[in-house]
PDB file of C-alpha atoms in Angstrom:
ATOM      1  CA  UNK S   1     125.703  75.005 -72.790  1.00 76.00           C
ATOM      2  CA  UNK S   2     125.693  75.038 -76.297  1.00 77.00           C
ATOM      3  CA  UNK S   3     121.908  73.826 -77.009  1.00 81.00           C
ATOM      4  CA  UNK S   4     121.026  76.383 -74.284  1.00 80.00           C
ATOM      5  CA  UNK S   5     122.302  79.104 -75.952  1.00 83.00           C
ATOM      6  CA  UNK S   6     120.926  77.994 -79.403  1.00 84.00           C
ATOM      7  CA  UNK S   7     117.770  77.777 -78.189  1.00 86.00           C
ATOM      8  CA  UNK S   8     117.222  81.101 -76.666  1.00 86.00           C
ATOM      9  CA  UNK S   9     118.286  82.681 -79.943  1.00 87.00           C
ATOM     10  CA  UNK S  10     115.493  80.695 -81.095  1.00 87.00           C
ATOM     11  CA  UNK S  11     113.273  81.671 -79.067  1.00 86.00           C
ATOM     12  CA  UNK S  12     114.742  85.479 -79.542  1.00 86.00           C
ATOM     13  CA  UNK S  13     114.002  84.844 -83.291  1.00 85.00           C
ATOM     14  CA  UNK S  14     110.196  83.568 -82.923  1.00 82.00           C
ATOM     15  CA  UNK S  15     109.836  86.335 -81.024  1.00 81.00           C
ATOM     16  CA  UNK S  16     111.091  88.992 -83.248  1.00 81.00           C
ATOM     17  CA  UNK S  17     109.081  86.899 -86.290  1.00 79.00           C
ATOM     18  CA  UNK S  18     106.139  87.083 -83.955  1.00 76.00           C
ATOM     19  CA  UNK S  19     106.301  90.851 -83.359  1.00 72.00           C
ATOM     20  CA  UNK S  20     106.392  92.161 -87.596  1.00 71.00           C
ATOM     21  CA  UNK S  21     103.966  88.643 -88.038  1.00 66.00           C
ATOM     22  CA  UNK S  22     102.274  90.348 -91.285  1.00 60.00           C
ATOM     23  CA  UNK S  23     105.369  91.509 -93.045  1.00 58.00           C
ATOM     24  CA  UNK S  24     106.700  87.749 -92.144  1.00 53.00           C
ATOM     25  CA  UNK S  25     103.571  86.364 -93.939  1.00 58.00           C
ATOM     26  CA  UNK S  26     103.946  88.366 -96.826  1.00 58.00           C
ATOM     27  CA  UNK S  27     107.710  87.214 -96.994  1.00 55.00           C
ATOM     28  CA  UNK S  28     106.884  83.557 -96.623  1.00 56.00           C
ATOM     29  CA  UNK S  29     104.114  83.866 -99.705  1.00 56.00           C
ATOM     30  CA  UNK S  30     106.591  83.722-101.940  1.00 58.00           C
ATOM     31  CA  UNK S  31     107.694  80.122-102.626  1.00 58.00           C
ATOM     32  CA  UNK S  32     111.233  80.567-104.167  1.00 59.00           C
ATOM     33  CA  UNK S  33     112.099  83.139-100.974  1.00 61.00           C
ATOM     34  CA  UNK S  34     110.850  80.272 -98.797  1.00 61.00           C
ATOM     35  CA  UNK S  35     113.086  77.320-100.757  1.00 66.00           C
ATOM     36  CA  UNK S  36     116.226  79.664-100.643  1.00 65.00           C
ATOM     37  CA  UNK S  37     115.526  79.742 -96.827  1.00 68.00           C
ATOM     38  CA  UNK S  38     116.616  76.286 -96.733  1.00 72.00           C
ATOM     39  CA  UNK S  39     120.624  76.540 -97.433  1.00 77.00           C
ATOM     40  CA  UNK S  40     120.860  79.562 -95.706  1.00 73.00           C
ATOM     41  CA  UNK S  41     119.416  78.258 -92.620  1.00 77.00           C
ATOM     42  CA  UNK S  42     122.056  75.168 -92.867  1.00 77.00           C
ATOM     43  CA  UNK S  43     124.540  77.446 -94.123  1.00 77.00           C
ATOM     44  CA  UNK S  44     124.506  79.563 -90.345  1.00 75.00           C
ATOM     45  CA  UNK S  45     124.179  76.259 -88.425  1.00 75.00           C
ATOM     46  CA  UNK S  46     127.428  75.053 -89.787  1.00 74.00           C
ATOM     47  CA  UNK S  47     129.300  78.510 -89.600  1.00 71.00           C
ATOM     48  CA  UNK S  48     128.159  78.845 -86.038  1.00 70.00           C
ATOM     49  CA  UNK S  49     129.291  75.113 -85.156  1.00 67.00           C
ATOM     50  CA  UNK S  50     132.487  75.791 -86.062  1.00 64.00           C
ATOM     51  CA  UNK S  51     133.377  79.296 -85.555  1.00 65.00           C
ATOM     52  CA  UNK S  52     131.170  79.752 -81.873  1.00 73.00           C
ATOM     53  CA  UNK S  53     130.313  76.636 -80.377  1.00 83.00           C
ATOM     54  CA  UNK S  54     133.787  74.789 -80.782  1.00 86.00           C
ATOM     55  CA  UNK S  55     135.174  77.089 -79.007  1.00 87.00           C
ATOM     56  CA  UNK S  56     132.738  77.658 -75.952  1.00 89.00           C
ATOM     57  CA  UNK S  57     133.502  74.011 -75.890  1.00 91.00           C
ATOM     58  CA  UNK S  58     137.217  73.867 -76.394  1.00 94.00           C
ATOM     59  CA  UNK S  59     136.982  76.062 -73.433  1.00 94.00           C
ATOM     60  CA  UNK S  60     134.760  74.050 -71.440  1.00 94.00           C
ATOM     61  CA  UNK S  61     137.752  71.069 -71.717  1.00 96.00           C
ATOM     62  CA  UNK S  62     140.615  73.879 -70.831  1.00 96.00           C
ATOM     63  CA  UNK S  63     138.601  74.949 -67.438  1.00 96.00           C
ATOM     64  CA  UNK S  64     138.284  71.057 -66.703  1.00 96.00           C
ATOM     65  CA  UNK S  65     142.065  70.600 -67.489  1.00 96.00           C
ATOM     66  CA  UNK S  66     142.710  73.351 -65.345  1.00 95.00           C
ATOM     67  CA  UNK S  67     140.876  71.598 -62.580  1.00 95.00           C
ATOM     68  CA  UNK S  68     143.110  68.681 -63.117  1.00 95.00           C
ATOM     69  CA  UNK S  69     145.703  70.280 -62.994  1.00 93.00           C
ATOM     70  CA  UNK S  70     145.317  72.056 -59.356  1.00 92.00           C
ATOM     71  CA  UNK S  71     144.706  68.215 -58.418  1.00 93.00           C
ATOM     72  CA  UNK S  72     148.129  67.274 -59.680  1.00 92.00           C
ATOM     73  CA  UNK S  73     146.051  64.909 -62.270  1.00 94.00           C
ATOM     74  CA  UNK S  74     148.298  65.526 -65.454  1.00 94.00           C
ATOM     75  CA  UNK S  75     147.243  62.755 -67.307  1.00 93.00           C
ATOM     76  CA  UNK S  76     143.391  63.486 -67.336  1.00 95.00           C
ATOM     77  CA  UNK S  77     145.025  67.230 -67.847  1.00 96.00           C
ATOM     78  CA  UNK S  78     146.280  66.347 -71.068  1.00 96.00           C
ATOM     79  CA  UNK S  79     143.395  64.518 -72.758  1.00 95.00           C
ATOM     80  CA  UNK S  80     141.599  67.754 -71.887  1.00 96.00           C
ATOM     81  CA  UNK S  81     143.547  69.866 -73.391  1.00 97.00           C
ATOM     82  CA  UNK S  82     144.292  67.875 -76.308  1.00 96.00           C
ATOM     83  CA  UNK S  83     140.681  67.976 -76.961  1.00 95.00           C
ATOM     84  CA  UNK S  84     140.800  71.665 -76.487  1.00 96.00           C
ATOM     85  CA  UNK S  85     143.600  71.828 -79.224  1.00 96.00           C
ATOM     86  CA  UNK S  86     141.453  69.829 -81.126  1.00 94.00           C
ATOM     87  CA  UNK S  87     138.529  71.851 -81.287  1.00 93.00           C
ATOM     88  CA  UNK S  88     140.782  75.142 -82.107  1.00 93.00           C
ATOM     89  CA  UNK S  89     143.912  74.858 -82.730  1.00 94.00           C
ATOM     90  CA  UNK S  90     145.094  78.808 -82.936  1.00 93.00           C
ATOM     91  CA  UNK S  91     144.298  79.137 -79.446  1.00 95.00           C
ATOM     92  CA  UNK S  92     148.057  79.710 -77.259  1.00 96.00           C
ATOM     93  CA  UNK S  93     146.624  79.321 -74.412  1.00 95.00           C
ATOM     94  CA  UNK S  94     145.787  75.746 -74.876  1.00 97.00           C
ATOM     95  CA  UNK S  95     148.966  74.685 -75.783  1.00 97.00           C
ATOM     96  CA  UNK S  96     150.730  76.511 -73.106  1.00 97.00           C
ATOM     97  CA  UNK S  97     148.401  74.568 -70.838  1.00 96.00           C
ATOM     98  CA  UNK S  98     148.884  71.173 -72.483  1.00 97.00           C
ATOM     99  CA  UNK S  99     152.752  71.879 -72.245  1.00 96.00           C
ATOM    100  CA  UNK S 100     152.566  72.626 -68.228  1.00 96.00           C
ATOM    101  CA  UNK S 101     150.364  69.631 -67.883  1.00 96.00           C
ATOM    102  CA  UNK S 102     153.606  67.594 -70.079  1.00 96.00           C
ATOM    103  CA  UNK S 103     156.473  68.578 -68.379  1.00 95.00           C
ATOM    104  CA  UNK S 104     154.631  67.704 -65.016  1.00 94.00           C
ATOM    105  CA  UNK S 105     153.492  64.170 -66.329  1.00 93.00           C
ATOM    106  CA  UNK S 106     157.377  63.760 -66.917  1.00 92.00           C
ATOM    107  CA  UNK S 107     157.857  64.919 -63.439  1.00 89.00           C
ATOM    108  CA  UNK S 108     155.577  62.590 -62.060  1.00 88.00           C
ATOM    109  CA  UNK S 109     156.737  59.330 -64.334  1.00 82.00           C
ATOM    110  CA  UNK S 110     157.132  56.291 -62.596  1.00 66.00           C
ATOM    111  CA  UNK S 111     160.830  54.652 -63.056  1.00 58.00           C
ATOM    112  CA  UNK S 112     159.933  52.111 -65.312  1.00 56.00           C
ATOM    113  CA  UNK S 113     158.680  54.500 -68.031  1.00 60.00           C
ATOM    114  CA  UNK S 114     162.285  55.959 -67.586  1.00 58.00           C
ATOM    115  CA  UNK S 115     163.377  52.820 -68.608  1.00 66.00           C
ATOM    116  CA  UNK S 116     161.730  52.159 -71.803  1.00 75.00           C
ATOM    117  CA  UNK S 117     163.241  53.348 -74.949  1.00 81.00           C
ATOM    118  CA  UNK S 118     162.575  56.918 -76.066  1.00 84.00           C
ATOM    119  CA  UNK S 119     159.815  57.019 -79.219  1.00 87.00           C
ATOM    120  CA  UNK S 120     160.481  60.657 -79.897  1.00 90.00           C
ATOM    121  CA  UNK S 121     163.126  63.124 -80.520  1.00 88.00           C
ATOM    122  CA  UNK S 122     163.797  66.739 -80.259  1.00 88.00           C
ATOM    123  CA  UNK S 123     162.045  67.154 -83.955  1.00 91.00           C
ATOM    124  CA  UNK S 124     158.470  66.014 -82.564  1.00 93.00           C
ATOM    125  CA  UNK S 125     155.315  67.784 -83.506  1.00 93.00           C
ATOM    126  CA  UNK S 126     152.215  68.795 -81.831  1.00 92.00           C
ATOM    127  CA  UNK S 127     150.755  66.833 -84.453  1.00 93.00           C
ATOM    128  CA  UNK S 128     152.025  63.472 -83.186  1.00 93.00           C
ATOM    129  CA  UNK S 129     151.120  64.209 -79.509  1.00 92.00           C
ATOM    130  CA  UNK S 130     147.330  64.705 -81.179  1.00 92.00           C
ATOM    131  CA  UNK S 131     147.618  61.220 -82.748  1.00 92.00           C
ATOM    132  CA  UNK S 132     148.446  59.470 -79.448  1.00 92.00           C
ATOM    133  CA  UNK S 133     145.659  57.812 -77.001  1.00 90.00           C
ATOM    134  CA  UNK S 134     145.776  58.092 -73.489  1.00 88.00           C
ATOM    135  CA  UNK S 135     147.219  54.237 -73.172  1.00 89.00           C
ATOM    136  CA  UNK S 136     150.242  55.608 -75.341  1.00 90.00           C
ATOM    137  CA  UNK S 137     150.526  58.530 -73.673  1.00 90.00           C
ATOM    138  CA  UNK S 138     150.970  56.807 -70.289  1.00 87.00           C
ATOM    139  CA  UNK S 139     154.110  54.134 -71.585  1.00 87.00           C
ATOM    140  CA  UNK S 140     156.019  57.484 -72.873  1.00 91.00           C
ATOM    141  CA  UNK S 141     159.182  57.923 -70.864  1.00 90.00           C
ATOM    142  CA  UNK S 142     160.133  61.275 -69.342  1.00 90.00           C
ATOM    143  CA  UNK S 143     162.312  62.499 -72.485  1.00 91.00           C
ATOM    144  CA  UNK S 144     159.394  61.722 -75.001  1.00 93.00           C
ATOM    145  CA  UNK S 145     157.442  63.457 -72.479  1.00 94.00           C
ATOM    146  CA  UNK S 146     159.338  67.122 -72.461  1.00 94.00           C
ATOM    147  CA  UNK S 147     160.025  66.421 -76.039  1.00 95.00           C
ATOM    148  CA  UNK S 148     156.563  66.683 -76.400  1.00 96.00           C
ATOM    149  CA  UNK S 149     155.894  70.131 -73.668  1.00 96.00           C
ATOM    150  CA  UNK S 150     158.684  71.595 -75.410  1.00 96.00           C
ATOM    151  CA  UNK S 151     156.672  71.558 -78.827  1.00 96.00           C
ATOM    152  CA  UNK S 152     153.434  72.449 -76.958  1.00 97.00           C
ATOM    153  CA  UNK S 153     155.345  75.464 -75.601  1.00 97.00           C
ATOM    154  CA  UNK S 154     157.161  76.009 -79.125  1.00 96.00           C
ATOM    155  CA  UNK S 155     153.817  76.217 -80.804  1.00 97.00           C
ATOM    156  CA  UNK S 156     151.996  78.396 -78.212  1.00 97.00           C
ATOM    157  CA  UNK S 157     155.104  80.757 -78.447  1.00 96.00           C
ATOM    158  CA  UNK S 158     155.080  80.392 -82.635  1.00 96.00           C
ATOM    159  CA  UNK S 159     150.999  81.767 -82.090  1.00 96.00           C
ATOM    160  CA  UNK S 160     151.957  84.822 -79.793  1.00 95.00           C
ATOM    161  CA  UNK S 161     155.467  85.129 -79.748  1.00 94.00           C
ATOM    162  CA  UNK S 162     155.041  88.325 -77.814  1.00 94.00           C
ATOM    163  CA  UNK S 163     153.516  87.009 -74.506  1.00 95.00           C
ATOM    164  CA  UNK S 164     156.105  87.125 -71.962  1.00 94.00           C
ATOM    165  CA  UNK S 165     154.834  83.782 -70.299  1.00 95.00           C
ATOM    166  CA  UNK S 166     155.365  81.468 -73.793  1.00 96.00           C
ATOM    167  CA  UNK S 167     159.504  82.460 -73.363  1.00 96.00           C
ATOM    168  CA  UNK S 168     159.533  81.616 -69.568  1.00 96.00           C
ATOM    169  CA  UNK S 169     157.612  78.254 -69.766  1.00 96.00           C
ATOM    170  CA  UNK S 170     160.379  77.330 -72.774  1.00 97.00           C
ATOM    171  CA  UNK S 171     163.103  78.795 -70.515  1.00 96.00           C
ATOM    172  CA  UNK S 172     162.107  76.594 -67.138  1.00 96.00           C
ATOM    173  CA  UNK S 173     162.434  73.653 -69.484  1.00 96.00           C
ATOM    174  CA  UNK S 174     165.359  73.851 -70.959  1.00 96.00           C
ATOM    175  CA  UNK S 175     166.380  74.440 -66.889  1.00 95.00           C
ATOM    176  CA  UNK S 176     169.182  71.399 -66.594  1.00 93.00           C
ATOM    177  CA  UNK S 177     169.580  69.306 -63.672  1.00 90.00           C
ATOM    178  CA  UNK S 178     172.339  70.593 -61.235  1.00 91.00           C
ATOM    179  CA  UNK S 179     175.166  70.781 -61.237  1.00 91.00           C
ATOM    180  CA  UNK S 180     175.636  71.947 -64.680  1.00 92.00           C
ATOM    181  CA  UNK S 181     178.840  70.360 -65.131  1.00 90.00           C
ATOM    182  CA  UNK S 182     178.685  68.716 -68.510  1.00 93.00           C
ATOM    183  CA  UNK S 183     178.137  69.851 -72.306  1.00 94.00           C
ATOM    184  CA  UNK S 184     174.822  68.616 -72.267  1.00 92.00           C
ATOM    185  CA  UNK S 185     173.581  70.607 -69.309  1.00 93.00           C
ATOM    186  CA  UNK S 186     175.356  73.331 -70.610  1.00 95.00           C
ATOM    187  CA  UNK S 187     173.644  73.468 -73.076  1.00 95.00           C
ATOM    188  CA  UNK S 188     170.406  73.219 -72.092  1.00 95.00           C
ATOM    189  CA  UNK S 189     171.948  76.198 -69.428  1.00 96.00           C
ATOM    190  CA  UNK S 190     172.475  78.194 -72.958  1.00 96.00           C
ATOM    191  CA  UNK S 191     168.739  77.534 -74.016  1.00 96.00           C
ATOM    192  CA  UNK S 192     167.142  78.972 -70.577  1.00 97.00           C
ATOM    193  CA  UNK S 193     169.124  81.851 -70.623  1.00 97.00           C
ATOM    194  CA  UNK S 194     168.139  82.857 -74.092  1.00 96.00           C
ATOM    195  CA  UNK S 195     164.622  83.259 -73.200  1.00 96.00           C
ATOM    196  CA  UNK S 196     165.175  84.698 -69.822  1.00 97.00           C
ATOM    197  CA  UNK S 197     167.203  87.550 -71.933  1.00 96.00           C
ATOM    198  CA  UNK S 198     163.944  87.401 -74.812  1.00 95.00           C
ATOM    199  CA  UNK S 199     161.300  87.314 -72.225  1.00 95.00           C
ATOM    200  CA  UNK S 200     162.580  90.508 -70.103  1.00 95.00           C
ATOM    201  CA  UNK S 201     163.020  92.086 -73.788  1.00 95.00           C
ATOM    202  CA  UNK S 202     159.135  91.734 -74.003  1.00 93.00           C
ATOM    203  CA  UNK S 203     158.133  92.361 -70.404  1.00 94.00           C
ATOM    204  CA  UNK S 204     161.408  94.723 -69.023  1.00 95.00           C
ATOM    205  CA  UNK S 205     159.049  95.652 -66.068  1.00 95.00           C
ATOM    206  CA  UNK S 206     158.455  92.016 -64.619  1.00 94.00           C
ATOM    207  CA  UNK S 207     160.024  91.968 -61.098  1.00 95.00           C
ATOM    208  CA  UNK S 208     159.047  88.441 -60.674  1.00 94.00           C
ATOM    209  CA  UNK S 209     161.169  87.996 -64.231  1.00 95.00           C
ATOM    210  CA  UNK S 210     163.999  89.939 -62.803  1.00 97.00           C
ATOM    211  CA  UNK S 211     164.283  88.362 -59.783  1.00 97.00           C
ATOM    212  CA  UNK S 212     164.538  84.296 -61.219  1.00 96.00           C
ATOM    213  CA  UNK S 213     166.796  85.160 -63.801  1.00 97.00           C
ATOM    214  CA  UNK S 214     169.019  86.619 -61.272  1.00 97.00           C
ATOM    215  CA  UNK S 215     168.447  83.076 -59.511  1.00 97.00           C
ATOM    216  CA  UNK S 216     169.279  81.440 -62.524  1.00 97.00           C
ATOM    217  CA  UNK S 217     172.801  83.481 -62.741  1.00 97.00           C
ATOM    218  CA  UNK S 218     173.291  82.265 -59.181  1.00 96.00           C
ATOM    219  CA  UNK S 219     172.528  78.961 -59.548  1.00 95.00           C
ATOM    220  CA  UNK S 220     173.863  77.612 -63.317  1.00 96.00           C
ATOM    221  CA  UNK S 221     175.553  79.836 -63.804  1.00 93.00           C
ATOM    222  CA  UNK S 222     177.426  81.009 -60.511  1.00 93.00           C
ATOM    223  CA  UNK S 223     177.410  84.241 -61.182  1.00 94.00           C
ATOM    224  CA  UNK S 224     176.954  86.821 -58.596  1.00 96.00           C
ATOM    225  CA  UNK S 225     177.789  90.056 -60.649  1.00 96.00           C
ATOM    226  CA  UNK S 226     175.235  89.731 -62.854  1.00 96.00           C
ATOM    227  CA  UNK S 227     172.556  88.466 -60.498  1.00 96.00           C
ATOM    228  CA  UNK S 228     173.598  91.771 -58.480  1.00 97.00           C
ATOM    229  CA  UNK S 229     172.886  93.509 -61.823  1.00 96.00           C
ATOM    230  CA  UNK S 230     169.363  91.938 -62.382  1.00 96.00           C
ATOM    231  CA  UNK S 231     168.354  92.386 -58.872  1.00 95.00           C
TER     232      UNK S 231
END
């Protein structure tokens, strides 16, 4: 896609050359115009590398890492997305994918990854999920794993911290196992209700919003009057 679209603005320039050809010719006559032509030429290559064709292809890797994701693939989800990261990395979107595709990787661990000691704690960075392979990705255990969603989602929500969704994905989480009957899960319980109460703060007209916290008061809470009050 890229070369495509660099050649037809090649072929848009010859043709605009092609159409003032004499006032060209009389441009090109003079040597030092035609060795400063050089630079600038290289100059607009790089620029558009960078700042257009990374991302047409960071977002060629997110579409295919949303494809593997609808196919319940997370693992080939995240090496897309990491790419995607990769290529631009002040792009929420990308990370809120690469988070999703996380937390259901650590849904989807087999037991003996649960079993292996945890490499990561609540502190990790996007940074060191970029600096894993795919092998090391696959041995992580289900903690490193939402260790690492939860700083995919924190750094999506540090990009945009106004976009409703970034709060929910950190709020379904921090959502303990039931029943929330220890400090721990409590905890965690604390965490998800925080950005329930942030998110509707951002988006107070989200009925779909309303209606899960009011779940969430029900269910970790077991609190009926102020589900009653949400719904």
């Amino acid at each position: 896609y890229p070369a495509a679209l660099g050649l037809l603005s090649v072929l848009l320039g010859v043709t605009l050359v092609k159409a003032q050809l004499r006032a060209a010719s009389r441009w090109f006559a003079d040597r030092w115009s035609a060795l400063a032509l050089g630079p600038v030429i290289a100059l607009a290559l790089v620029w558009v590398n960078v700042f257009n064709f990374n991302q047409t292809r960071a977002d060629t890797f997110q579409k295919l890492a949303n494809e593997y994701d609808a196919r319940r693939r997370p693992d080939a989800a995240i090496a897309m997305f990491t790419h995607a990261v990769k290529l631009v990395p002040a792009e929420d979107y990308y990370y809120m994918g690469l988070g999703r595709a996380l937390a259901m990787q650590a849904d989807m661990v087999v037991l003996t990854n649960a079993e292996r000691p945890s490499q990561f704690t609540e502190q990790v960075r996007v940074e060191d999920l970029l600096a894993l392979d795919a092998r090391r990705i696959a041995e992580l255990n289900r903690a490193d794993l939402l260790y690492l969603a939860q700083a995919a989602f924190l750094r999506a929500y540090a990009i945009t911290p106004l976009f409703p969704n970034h709060t929910l994905n950190l709020a379904r989480l921090y959502l303990p196992e039931l029943p929330v009957n220890n400090a721990a899960r409590a905890n965690l319980a604390d965490r998800a209700d925080k950005f329930y109460a942030q998110a509707s703060r951002v988006s107070p007209n989200n009925v779909t919003l309303w209606n899960e916290w009011a779940k969430f008061d029900l269910a970790y809470r077991g609190n009926p009057d102020t589900a009653l009050q949400k719904l």
